[in-house]
Every structure is written in C-alpha cells, then in structure tokens.
CSV table of C-alpha atoms and ligand atoms in Angstrom, one decimal:
chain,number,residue,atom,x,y,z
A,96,UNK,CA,-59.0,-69.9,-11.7
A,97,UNK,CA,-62.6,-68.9,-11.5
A,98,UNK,CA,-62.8,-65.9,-8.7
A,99,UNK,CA,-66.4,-64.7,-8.5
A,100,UNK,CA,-67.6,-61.6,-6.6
A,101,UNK,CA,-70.6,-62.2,-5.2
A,102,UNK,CA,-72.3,-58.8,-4.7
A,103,UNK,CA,-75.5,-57.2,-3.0
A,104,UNK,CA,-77.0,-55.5,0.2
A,105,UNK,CA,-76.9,-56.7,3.2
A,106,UNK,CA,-79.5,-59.8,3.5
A,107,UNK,CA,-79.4,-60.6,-0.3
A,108,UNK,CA,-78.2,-64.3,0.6
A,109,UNK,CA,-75.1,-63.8,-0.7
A,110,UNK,CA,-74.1,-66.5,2.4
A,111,UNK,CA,-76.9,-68.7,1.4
A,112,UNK,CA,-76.4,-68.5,-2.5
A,113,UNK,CA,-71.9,-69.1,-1.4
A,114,UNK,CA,-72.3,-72.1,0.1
A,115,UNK,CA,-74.4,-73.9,-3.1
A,116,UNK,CA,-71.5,-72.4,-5.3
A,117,UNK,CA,-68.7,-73.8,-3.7
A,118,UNK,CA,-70.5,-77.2,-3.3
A,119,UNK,CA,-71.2,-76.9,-7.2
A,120,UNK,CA,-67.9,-75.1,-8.3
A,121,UNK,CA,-65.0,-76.3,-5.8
A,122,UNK,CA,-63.8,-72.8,-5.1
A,123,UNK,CA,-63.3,-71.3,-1.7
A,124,UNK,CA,-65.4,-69.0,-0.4
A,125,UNK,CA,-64.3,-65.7,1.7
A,126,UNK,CA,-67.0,-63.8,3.7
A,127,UNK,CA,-65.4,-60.8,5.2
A,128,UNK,CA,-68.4,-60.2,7.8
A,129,UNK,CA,-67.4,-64.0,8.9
A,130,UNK,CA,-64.0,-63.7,8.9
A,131,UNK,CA,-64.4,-60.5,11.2
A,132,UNK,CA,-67.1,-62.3,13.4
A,133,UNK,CA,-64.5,-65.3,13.7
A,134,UNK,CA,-62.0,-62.6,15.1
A,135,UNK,CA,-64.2,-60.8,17.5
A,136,UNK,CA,-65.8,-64.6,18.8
A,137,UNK,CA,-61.9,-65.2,19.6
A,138,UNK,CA,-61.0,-62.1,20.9
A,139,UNK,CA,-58.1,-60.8,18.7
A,140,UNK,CA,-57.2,-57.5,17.8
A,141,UNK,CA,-58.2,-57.3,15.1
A,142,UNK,CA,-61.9,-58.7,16.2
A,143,UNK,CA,-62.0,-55.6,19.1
A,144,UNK,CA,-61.3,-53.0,16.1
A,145,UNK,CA,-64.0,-54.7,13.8
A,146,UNK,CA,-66.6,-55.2,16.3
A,147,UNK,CA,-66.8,-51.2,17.2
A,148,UNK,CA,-67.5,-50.4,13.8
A,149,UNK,CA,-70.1,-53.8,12.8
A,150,UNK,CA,-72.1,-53.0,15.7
A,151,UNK,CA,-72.8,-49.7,14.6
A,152,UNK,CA,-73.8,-50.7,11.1
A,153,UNK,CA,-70.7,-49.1,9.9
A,154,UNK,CA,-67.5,-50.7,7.5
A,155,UNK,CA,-64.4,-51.3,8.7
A,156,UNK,CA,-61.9,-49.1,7.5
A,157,UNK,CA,-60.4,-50.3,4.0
A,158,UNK,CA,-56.7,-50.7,5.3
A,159,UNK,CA,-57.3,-53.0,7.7
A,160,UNK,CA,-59.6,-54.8,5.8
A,161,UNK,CA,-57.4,-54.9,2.9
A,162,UNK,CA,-54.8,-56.4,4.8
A,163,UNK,CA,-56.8,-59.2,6.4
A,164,UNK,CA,-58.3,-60.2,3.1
A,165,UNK,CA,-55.0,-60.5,1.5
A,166,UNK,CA,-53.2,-62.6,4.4
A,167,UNK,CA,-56.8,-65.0,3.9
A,168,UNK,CA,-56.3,-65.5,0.0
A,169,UNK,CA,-52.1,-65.9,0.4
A,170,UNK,CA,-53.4,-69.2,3.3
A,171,UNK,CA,-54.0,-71.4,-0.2
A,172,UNK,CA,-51.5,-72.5,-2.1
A,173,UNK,CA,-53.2,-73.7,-5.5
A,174,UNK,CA,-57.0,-72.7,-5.2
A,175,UNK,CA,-59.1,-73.7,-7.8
A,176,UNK,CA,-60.9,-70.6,-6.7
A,177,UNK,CA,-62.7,-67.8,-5.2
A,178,UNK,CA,-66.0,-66.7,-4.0
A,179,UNK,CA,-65.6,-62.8,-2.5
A,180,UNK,CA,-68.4,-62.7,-0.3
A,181,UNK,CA,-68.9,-59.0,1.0
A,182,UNK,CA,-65.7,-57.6,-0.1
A,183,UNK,CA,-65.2,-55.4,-2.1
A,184,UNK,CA,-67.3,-53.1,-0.2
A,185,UNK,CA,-65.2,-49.5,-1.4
A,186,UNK,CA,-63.3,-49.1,-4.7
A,187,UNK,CA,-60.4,-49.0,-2.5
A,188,UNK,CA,-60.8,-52.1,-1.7
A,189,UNK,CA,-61.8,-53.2,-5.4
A,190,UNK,CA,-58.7,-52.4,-6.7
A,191,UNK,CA,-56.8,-53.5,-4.2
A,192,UNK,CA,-58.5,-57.0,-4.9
A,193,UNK,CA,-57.5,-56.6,-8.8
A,194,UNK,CA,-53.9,-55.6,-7.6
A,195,UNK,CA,-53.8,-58.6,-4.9
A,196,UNK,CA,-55.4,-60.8,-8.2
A,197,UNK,CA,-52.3,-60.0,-10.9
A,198,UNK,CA,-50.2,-60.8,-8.8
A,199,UNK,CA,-51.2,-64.3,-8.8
A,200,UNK,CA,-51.6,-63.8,-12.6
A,201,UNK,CA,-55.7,-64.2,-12.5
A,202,UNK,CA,-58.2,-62.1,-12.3
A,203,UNK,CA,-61.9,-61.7,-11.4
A,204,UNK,CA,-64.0,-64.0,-13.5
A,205,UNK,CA,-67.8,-62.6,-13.0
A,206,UNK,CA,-69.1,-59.8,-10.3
A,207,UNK,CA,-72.7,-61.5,-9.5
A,208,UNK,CA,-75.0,-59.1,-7.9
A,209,UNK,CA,-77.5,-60.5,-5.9
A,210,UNK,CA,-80.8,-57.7,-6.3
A,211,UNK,CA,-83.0,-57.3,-3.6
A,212,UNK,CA,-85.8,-54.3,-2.7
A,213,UNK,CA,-85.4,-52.4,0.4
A,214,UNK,CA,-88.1,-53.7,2.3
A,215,UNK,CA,-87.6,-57.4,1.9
A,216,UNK,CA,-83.8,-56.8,3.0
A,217,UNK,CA,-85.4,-55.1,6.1
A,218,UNK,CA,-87.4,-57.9,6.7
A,219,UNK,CA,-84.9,-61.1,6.1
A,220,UNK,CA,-82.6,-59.3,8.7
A,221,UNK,CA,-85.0,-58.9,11.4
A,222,UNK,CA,-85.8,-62.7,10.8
A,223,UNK,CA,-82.2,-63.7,10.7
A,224,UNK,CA,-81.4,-61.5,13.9
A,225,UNK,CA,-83.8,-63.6,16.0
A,226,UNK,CA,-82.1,-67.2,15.1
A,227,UNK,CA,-78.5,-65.7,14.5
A,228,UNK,CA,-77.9,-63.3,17.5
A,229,UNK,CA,-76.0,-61.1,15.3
A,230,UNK,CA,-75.9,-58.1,16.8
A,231,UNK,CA,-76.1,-56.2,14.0
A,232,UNK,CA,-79.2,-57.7,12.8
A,233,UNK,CA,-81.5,-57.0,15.6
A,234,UNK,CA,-81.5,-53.4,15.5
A,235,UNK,CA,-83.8,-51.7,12.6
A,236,UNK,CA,-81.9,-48.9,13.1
A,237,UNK,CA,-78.6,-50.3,12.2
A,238,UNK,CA,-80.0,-52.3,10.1
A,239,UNK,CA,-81.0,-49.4,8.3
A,240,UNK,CA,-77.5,-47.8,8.4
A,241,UNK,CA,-75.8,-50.9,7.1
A,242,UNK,CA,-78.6,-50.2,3.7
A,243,UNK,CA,-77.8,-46.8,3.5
A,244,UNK,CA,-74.0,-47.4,4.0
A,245,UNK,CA,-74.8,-50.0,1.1
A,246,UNK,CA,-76.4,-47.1,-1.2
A,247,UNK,CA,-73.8,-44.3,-1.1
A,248,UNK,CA,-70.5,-46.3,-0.7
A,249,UNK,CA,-71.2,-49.8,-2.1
A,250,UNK,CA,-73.6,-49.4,-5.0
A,251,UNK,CA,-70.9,-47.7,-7.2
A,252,UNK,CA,-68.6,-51.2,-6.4
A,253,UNK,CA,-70.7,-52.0,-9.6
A,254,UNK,CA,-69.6,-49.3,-11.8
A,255,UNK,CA,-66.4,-50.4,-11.4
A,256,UNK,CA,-66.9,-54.3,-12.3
A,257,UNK,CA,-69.5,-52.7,-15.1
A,258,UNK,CA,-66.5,-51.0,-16.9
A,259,UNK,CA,-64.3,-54.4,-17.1
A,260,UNK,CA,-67.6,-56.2,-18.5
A,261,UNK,CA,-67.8,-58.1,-15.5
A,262,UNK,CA,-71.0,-57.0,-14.0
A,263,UNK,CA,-74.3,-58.8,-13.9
A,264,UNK,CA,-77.4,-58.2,-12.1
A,265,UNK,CA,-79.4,-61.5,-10.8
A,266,UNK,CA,-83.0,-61.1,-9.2
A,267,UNK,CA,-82.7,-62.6,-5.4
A,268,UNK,CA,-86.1,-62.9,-4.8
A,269,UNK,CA,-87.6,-66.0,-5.4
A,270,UNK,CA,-86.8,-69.6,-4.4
A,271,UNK,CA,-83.3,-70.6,-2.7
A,272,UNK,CA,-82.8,-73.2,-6.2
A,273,UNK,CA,-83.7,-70.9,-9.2
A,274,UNK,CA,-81.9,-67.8,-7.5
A,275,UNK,CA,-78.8,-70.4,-8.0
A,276,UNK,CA,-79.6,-71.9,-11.0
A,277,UNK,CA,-79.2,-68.4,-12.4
A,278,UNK,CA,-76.2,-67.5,-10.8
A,279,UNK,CA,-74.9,-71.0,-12.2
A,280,UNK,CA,-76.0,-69.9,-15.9
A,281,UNK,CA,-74.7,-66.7,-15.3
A,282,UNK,CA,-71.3,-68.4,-14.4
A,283,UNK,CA,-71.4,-70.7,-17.0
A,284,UNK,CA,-72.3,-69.0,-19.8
A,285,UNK,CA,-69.4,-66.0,-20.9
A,286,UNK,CA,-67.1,-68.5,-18.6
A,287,UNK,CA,-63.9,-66.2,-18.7
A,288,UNK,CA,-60.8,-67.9,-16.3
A,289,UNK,CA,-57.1,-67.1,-16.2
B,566,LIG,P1,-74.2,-58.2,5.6
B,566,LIG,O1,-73.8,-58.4,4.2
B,566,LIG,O2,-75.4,-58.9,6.0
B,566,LIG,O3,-74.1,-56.8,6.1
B,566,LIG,P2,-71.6,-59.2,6.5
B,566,LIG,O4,-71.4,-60.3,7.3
B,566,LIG,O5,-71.1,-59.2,5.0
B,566,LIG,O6,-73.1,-58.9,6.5
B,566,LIG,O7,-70.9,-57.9,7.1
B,566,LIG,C1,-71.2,-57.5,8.5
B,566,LIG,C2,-70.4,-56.3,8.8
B,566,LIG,O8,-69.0,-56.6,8.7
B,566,LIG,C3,-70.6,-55.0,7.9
B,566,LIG,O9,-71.7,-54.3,8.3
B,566,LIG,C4,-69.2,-54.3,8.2
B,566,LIG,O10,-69.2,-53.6,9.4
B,566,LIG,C5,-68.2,-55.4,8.3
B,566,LIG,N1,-67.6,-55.7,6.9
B,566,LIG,C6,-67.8,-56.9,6.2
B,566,LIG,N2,-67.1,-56.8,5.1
B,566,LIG,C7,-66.6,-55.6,5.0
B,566,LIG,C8,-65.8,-54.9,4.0
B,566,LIG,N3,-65.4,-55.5,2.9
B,566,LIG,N4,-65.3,-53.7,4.3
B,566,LIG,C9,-65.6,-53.1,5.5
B,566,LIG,N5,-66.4,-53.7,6.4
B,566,LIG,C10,-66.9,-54.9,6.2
C-alpha cells in the first residue's frame, strides 16, 4: 500500500494538493476536518461534539478523533491506499495511526509537509472563508488560534515522522502544478510500500 501523510498548517492546500494525488496515485483520501464537517452538516453526535471545538479554532480531542479515523480506514476492504489529510494532528494520534497501520501489516509510506509562511496562511484563509462559508475561516482571530494550535501541538507531528526517515519538507508556495510535481517526485523517488 502506499499511505501518505500529507502534513502542514492550516491553508497549506493540503485539500487542493489531495485531490491531484488521488487522481494521479489511486489511493483514498481521508480529510479529518471534512469528515467532521460531513458530521456536523448531518447533525450526528458526533458532528455536535466536533463543531464546539472547530468553531473555536480548537482540535478535537484525540479519542474521539482516533476512533472516527479508525472506523473510516476499516469502511475499505483492499485499498490501494491512503492519503491522511489533517490527521495526525497530536502524537497521540500518530501513533495510534502506526498502531491502526500494523495491524493491517502496512505502514506509512512518506509524511509530505506542505511549508507555508504565517502570513500567506493568514491570507488564503480569509480568501477561502468568503467562498467557503467555513466558519472557522472567517474569523482572524480563530484563524489565528488554529496557527498557533498548529505551532505548539502539531509542529512536533514532524519529529516523530523525522525519526522513522519519513519526513520531508515541500515549499507550498508557488503554482498549484509544480507544488504537485514535487510532492509527486518526492513520492516517487525513495518509493517505500508494504
Ligand atoms: P485546516 O487544516 O484548514 O485547519 P481542517 O479541515 O483540516 O482545516 O480542520 C478543521 C478543524 O477540524 C480543525 O481546526 C480541528 O478543530 C478539527 N480537526 C481536523 N482534524 C483534526 C485532528 N486530526 N485532530 C483534532 N481535530 C481535528
């Protein structure tokens, strides 16, 4: 299987940069933030309990994100693949993944992380808030709680995939097409799948 974790701050295009990956690749992708936003759009529990911490910038707690992202991998019987797309987020919730991973006798193939300065993050939410309506993107303020909730819990995700030899930084700024072509060479090349 190829699993990829596709890694960054909030606004990096990690959604963008998925969707050309699992086009290319044939691997299915697994946004967290989406999988919440499709629970609180329906109204389940679980989408109540998410929505009170999103809208205030804040993560979910690792338990019950943990479970959700477990039941969503165990829905497919013989993937080719994985794209992790906001998750892991803690290093609860990385190990979790690796746990949840050997037990299908794979592993995590590449952590990608999409790099991005502060102030071009700010402003690709703000745009996205006014076509999306995501709550959580109109807000500067949350905006900049999800960024600092990103440097001083998420950031050190990458130690983690740095001591398995799996991490690699990628610019994201710059065209949509050579942001990708990197990620694709960066795949590609050191291509390790179980
Ligand atoms: P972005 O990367 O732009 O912040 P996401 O759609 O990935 O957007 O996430 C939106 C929100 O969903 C986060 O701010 C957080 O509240 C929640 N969320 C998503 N993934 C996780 C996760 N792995 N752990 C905890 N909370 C999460």
């Amino acid at each position: 299987m190829l699993n990829i974790v596709l890694f960054g701050p909030p606004g990096a295009g990690k959604g963008t940069q998925s969707e050309k990956l699992i086009a290319k690749y044939g691997i299915i992708h697994l946004s967290t933030g989406d999988i919440f936003r499709a629970n609180i759009k329906g109204g389940t529990e679980l989408g109540n309990l998410a929505k009170s911490f999103m809208d205030q910038g804040k993560l979910v707690p690792d338990e019950v994100t943990i479970n959700m992202l477990n039941a969503e991998v165990e829905k497919y019987e013989s993937p080719k693949g994985f794209i992790f797309d906001g998750f892991p987020r803690t290093a609860a919730q990385a190990s979790a993944l690796d746990v949840l991973l050997q037990s299908k006798d794979t592993e995590i193939s590449h952590m990608l992380a999409l790099e991005v300065p502060e102030d071009e993050l700010r402003q690709r939410l703000l745009l996205r808030g006014k076509d999306s309506g995501r709550p959580d993107d109109i807000n500067p303020e949350i905006i900049q709680k999800r960024i600092d909730v990103y440097n001083s819990k998420t950031e050190l995700v990458k130690v983690y995939y740095e001591k398995q030899g799996k991490y690699k930084g990628i610019n994201g700024v710059g065209e949509i097409e050579t942001i990708f072509e990197l990620l694709c060479q960066a795949i590609d090349t050191n291509l390790v799948m179980k």
